[in-house]
GROMACS .gro file of C-alpha atoms in nm:
model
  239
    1UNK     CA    1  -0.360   4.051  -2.787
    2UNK     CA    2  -0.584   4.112  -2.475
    3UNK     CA    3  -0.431   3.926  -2.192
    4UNK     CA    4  -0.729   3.820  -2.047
    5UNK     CA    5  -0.820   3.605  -2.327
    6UNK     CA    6  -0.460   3.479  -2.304
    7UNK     CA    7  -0.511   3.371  -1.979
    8UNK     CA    8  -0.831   3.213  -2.019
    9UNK     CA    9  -0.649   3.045  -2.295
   10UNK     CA   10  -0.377   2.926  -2.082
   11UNK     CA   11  -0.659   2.788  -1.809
   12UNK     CA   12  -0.822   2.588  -2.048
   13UNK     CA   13  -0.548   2.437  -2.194
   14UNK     CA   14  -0.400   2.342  -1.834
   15UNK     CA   15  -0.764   2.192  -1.720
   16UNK     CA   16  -0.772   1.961  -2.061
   17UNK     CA   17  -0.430   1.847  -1.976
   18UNK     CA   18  -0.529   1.746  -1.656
   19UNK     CA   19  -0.837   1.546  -1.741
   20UNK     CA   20  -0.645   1.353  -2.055
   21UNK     CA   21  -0.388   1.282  -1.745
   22UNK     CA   22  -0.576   1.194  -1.472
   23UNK     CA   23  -0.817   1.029  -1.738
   24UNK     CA   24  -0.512   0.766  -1.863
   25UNK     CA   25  -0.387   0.708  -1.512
   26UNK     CA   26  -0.787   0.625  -1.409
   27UNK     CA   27  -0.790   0.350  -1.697
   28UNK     CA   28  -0.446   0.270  -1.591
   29UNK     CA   29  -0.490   0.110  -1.223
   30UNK     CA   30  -0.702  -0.190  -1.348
   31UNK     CA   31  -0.679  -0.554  -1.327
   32UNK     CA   32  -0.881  -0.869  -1.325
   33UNK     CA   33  -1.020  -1.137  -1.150
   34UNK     CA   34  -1.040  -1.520  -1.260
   35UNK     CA   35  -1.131  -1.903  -1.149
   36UNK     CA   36  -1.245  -2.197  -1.268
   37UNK     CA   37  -1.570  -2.340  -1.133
   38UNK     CA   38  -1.662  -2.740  -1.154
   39UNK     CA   39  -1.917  -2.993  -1.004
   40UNK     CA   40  -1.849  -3.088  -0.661
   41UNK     CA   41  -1.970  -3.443  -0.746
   42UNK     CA   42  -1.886  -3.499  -1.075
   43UNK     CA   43  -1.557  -3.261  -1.049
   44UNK     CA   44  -1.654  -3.119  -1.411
   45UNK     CA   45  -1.650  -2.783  -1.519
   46UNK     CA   46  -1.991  -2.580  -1.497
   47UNK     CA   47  -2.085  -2.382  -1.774
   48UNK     CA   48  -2.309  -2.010  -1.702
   49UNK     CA   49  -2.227  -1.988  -1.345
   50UNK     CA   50  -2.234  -1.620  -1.284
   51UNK     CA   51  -1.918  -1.397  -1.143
   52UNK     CA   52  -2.007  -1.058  -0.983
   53UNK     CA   53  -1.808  -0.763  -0.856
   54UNK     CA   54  -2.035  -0.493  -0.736
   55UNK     CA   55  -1.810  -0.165  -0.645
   56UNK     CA   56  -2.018   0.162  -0.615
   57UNK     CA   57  -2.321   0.115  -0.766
   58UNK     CA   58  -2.121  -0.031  -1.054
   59UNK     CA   59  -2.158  -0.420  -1.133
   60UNK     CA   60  -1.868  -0.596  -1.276
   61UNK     CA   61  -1.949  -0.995  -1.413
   62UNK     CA   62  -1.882  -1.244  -1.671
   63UNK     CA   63  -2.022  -1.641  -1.710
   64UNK     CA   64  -1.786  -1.967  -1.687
   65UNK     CA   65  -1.757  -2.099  -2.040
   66UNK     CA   66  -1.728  -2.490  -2.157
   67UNK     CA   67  -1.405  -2.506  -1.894
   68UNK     CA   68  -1.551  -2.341  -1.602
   69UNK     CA   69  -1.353  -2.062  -1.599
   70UNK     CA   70  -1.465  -1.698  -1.612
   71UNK     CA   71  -1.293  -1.396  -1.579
   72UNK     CA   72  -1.367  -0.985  -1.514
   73UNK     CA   73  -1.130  -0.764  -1.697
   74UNK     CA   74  -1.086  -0.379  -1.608
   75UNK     CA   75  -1.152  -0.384  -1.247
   76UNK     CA   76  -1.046  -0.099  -1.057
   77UNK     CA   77  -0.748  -0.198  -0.834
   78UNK     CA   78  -0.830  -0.274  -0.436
   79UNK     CA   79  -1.070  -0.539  -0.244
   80UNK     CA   80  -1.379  -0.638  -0.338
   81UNK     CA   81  -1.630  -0.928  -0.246
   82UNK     CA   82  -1.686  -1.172  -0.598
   83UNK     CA   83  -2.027  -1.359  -0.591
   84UNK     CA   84  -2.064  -1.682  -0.747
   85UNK     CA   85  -2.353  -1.766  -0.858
   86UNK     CA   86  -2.569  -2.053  -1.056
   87UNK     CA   87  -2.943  -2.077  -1.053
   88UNK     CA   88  -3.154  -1.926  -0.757
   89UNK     CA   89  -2.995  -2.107  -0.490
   90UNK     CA   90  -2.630  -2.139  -0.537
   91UNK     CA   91  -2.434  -1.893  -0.406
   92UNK     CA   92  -2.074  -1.853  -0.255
   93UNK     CA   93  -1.857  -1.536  -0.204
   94UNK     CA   94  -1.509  -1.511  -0.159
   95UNK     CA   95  -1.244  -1.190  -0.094
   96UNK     CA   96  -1.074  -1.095  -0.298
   97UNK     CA   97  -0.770  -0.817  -0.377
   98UNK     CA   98  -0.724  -0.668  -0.740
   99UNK     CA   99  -0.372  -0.611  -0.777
  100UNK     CA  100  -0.258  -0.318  -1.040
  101UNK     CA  101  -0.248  -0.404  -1.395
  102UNK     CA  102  -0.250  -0.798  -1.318
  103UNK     CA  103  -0.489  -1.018  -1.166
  104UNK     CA  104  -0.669  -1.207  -0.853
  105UNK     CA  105  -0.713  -1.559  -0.907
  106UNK     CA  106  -0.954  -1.703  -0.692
  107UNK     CA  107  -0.837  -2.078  -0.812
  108UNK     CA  108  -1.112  -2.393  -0.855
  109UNK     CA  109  -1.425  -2.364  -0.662
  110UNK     CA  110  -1.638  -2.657  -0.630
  111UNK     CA  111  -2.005  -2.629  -0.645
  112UNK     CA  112  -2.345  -2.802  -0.589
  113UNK     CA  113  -2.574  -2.738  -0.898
  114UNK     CA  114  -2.916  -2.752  -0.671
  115UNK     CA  115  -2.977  -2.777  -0.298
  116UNK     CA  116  -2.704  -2.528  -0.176
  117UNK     CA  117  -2.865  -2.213  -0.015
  118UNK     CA  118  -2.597  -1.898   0.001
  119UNK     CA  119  -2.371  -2.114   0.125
  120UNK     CA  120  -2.068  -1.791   0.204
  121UNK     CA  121  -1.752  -1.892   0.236
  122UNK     CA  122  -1.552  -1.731   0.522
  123UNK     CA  123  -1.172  -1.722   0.458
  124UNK     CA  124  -1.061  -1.605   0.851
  125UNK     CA  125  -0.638  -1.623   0.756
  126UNK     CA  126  -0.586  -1.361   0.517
  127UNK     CA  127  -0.610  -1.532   0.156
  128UNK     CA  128  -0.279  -1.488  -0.072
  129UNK     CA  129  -0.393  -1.528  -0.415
  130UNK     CA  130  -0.163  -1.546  -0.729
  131UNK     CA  131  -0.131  -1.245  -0.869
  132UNK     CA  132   0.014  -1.143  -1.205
  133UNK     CA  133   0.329  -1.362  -1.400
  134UNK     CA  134   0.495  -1.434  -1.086
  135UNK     CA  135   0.449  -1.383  -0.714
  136UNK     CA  136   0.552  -1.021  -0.616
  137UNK     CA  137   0.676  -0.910  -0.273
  138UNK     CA  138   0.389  -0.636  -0.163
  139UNK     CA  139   0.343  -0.308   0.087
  140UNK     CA  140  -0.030  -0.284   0.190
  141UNK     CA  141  -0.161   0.028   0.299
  142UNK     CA  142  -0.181  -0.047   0.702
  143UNK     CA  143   0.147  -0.184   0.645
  144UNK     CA  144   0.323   0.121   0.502
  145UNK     CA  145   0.163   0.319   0.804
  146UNK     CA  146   0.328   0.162   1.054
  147UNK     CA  147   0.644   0.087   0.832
  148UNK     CA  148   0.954   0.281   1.019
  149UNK     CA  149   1.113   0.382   0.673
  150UNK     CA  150   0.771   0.474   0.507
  151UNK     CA  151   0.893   0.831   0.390
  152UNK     CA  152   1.132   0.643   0.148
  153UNK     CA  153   0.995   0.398  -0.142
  154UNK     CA  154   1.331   0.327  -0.235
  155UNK     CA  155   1.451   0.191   0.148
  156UNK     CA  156   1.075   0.021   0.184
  157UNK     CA  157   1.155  -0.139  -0.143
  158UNK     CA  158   1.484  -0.304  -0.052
  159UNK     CA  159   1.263  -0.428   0.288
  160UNK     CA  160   1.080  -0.651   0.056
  161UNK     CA  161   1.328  -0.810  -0.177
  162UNK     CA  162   1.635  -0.916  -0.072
  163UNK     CA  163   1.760  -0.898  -0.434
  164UNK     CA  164   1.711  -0.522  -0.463
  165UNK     CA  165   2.002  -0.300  -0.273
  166UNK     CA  166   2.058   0.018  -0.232
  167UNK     CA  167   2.385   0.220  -0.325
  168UNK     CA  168   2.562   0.477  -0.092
  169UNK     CA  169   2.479   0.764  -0.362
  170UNK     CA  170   2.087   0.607  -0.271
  171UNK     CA  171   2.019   0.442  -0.605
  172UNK     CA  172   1.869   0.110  -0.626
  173UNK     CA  173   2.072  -0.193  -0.760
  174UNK     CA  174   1.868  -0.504  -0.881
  175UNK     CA  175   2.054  -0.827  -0.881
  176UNK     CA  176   2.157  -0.887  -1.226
  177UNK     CA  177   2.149  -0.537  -1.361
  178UNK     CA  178   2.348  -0.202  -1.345
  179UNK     CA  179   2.276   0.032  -1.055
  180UNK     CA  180   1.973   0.267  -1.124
  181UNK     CA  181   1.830  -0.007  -1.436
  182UNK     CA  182   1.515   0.000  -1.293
  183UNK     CA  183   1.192   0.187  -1.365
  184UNK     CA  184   0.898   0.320  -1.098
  185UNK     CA  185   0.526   0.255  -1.198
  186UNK     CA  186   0.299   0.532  -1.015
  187UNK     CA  187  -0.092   0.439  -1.074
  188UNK     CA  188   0.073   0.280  -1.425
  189UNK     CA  189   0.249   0.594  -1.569
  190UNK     CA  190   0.605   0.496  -1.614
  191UNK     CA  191   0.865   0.684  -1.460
  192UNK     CA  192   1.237   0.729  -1.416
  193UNK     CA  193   1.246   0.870  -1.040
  194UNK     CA  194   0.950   0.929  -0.770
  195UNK     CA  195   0.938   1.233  -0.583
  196UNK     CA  196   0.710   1.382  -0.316
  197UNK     CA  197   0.456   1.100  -0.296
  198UNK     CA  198   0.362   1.096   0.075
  199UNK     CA  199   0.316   0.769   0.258
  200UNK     CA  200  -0.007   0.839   0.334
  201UNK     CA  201  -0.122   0.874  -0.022
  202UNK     CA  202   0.026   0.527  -0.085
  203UNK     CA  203  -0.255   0.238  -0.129
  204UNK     CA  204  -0.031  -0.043  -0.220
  205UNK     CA  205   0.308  -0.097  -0.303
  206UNK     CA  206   0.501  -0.417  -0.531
  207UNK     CA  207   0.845  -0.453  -0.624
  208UNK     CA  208   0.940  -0.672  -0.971
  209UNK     CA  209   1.254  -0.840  -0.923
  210UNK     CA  210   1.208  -1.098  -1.173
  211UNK     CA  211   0.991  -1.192  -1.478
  212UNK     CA  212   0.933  -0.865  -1.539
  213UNK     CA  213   0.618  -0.830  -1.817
  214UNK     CA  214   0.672  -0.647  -2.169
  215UNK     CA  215   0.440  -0.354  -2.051
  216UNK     CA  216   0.701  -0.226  -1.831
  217UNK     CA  217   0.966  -0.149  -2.086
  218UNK     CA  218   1.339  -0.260  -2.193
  219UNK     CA  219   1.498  -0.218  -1.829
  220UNK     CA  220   1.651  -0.509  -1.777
  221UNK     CA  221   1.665  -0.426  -1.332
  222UNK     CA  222   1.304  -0.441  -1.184
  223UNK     CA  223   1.018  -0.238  -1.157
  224UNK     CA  224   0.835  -0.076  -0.835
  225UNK     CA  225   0.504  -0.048  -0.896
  226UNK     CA  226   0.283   0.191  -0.669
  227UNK     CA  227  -0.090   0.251  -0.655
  228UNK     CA  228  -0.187   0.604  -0.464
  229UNK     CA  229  -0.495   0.594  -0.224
  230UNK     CA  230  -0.785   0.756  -0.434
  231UNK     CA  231  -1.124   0.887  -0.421
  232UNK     CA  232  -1.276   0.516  -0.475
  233UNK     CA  233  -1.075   0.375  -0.214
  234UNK     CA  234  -1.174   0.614   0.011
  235UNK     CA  235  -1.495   0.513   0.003
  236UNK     CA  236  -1.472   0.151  -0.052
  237UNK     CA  237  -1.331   0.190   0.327
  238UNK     CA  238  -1.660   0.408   0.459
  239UNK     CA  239  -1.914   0.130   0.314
   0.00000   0.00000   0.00000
């Protein structure tokens, strides 16, 4: 067989595994954003009030229904700026962080059906909004830089909880479970043990200790979930 066509063979077989990957883990680092939006006089839900997420070009929205509530599904993970909007004149705009594979919830926001002109809400403390099951301890990126033990996840990890440990042979103990029970999430691939991720590549780091969802598996320890700095975040930061 001519080796030439082997090797082409063996090229294109690599470069379709690498799109299927990178395609799953691309789909992977979602999450969502939700709220509920009522009358500021009547305190009653508002139906059709528009939600908006524009990222790149791209435009992410949904409408309140009967309840007020709305919520965007499949939102690439990071920071964004959601619109709210009803009629021609109503307007407000909140911050907002996507977490990975959970959600932002931006809670009740109370509106004026007429009369308001992009009224923008300024939120000057840094806003800490629910985000998935339960609250999870968290590692931002500016945080991991200046972190002293950022060129370990497992020691930055036991920083954040004080119910994860770590054992002299360096494996992580979870309160409640057998050492090394645990499993690492890297941009929502499961894994068993994280090598060679530098810190710099690191975007955002949580640690499960508790309530840990069915999408993670049978461990019954915790679960360290890490998003990498990408392409999108990148320039997110340049705009």
């Amino acid at each position: 067989m001519d080796k030439n066509y082997v090797h082409r063979k063996h090229l294109l077989f690599s470069a379709i595994l690498a799109f299927v990957v990178v395609g799953f883990q691309a789909q992977s680092v979602t999450g969502d954003a939700l709220g509920t939006v009522i009358d500021s006089d009547t305190k009653r839900p508002m139906e059709f009030v528009k939600a908006i997420i524009e990222d790149q070009g791209k435009r992410y929205r949904a409408l309140t229904d009967k309840d007020g509530r709305f919520r965007i599904s499949a939102i690439p993970a990071g920071t964004y700026d959601i619109w709210l909007v009803f009629g021609p004149d109503t307007s407000k705009k909140y911050r907002i962080e996507v977490p990975i594979e959970s959600y932002a919830n931006i809670g009740t926001v109370e509106f004026k059906p007429f009369g308001v002109s992009k009224d923008e809400v300024v939120v000057k403390e840094r806003l800490r909004l629910r985000t998935g099951e339960l609250p999870m301890p968290e590692l931002t990126r500016k945080e991991i830089e200046h972190n002293p033990n950022k060129f370990s996840i497992a020691t930055m990890a036991t920083q954040l909880s004080s119910e994860v440990k770590m054992a002299e042979d360096g494996q992580l103990m979870f309160r409640g479970a057998r050492k090394g029970d645990m499993i690492y999430v890297v941009d929502g691939v499961k894994l068993p043990e994280v090598y060679n991720i530098p810190s710099c590549a690191i975007n955002r780091m949580m640690v499960y200790t508790g309530g840990l969802p069915a999408k993670y598996g049978d461990t019954l320890g915790g679960a360290i979930v890490v998003e990498t700095y990408g392409y999108f975040d990148l320039l997110r930061e340049r705009n």
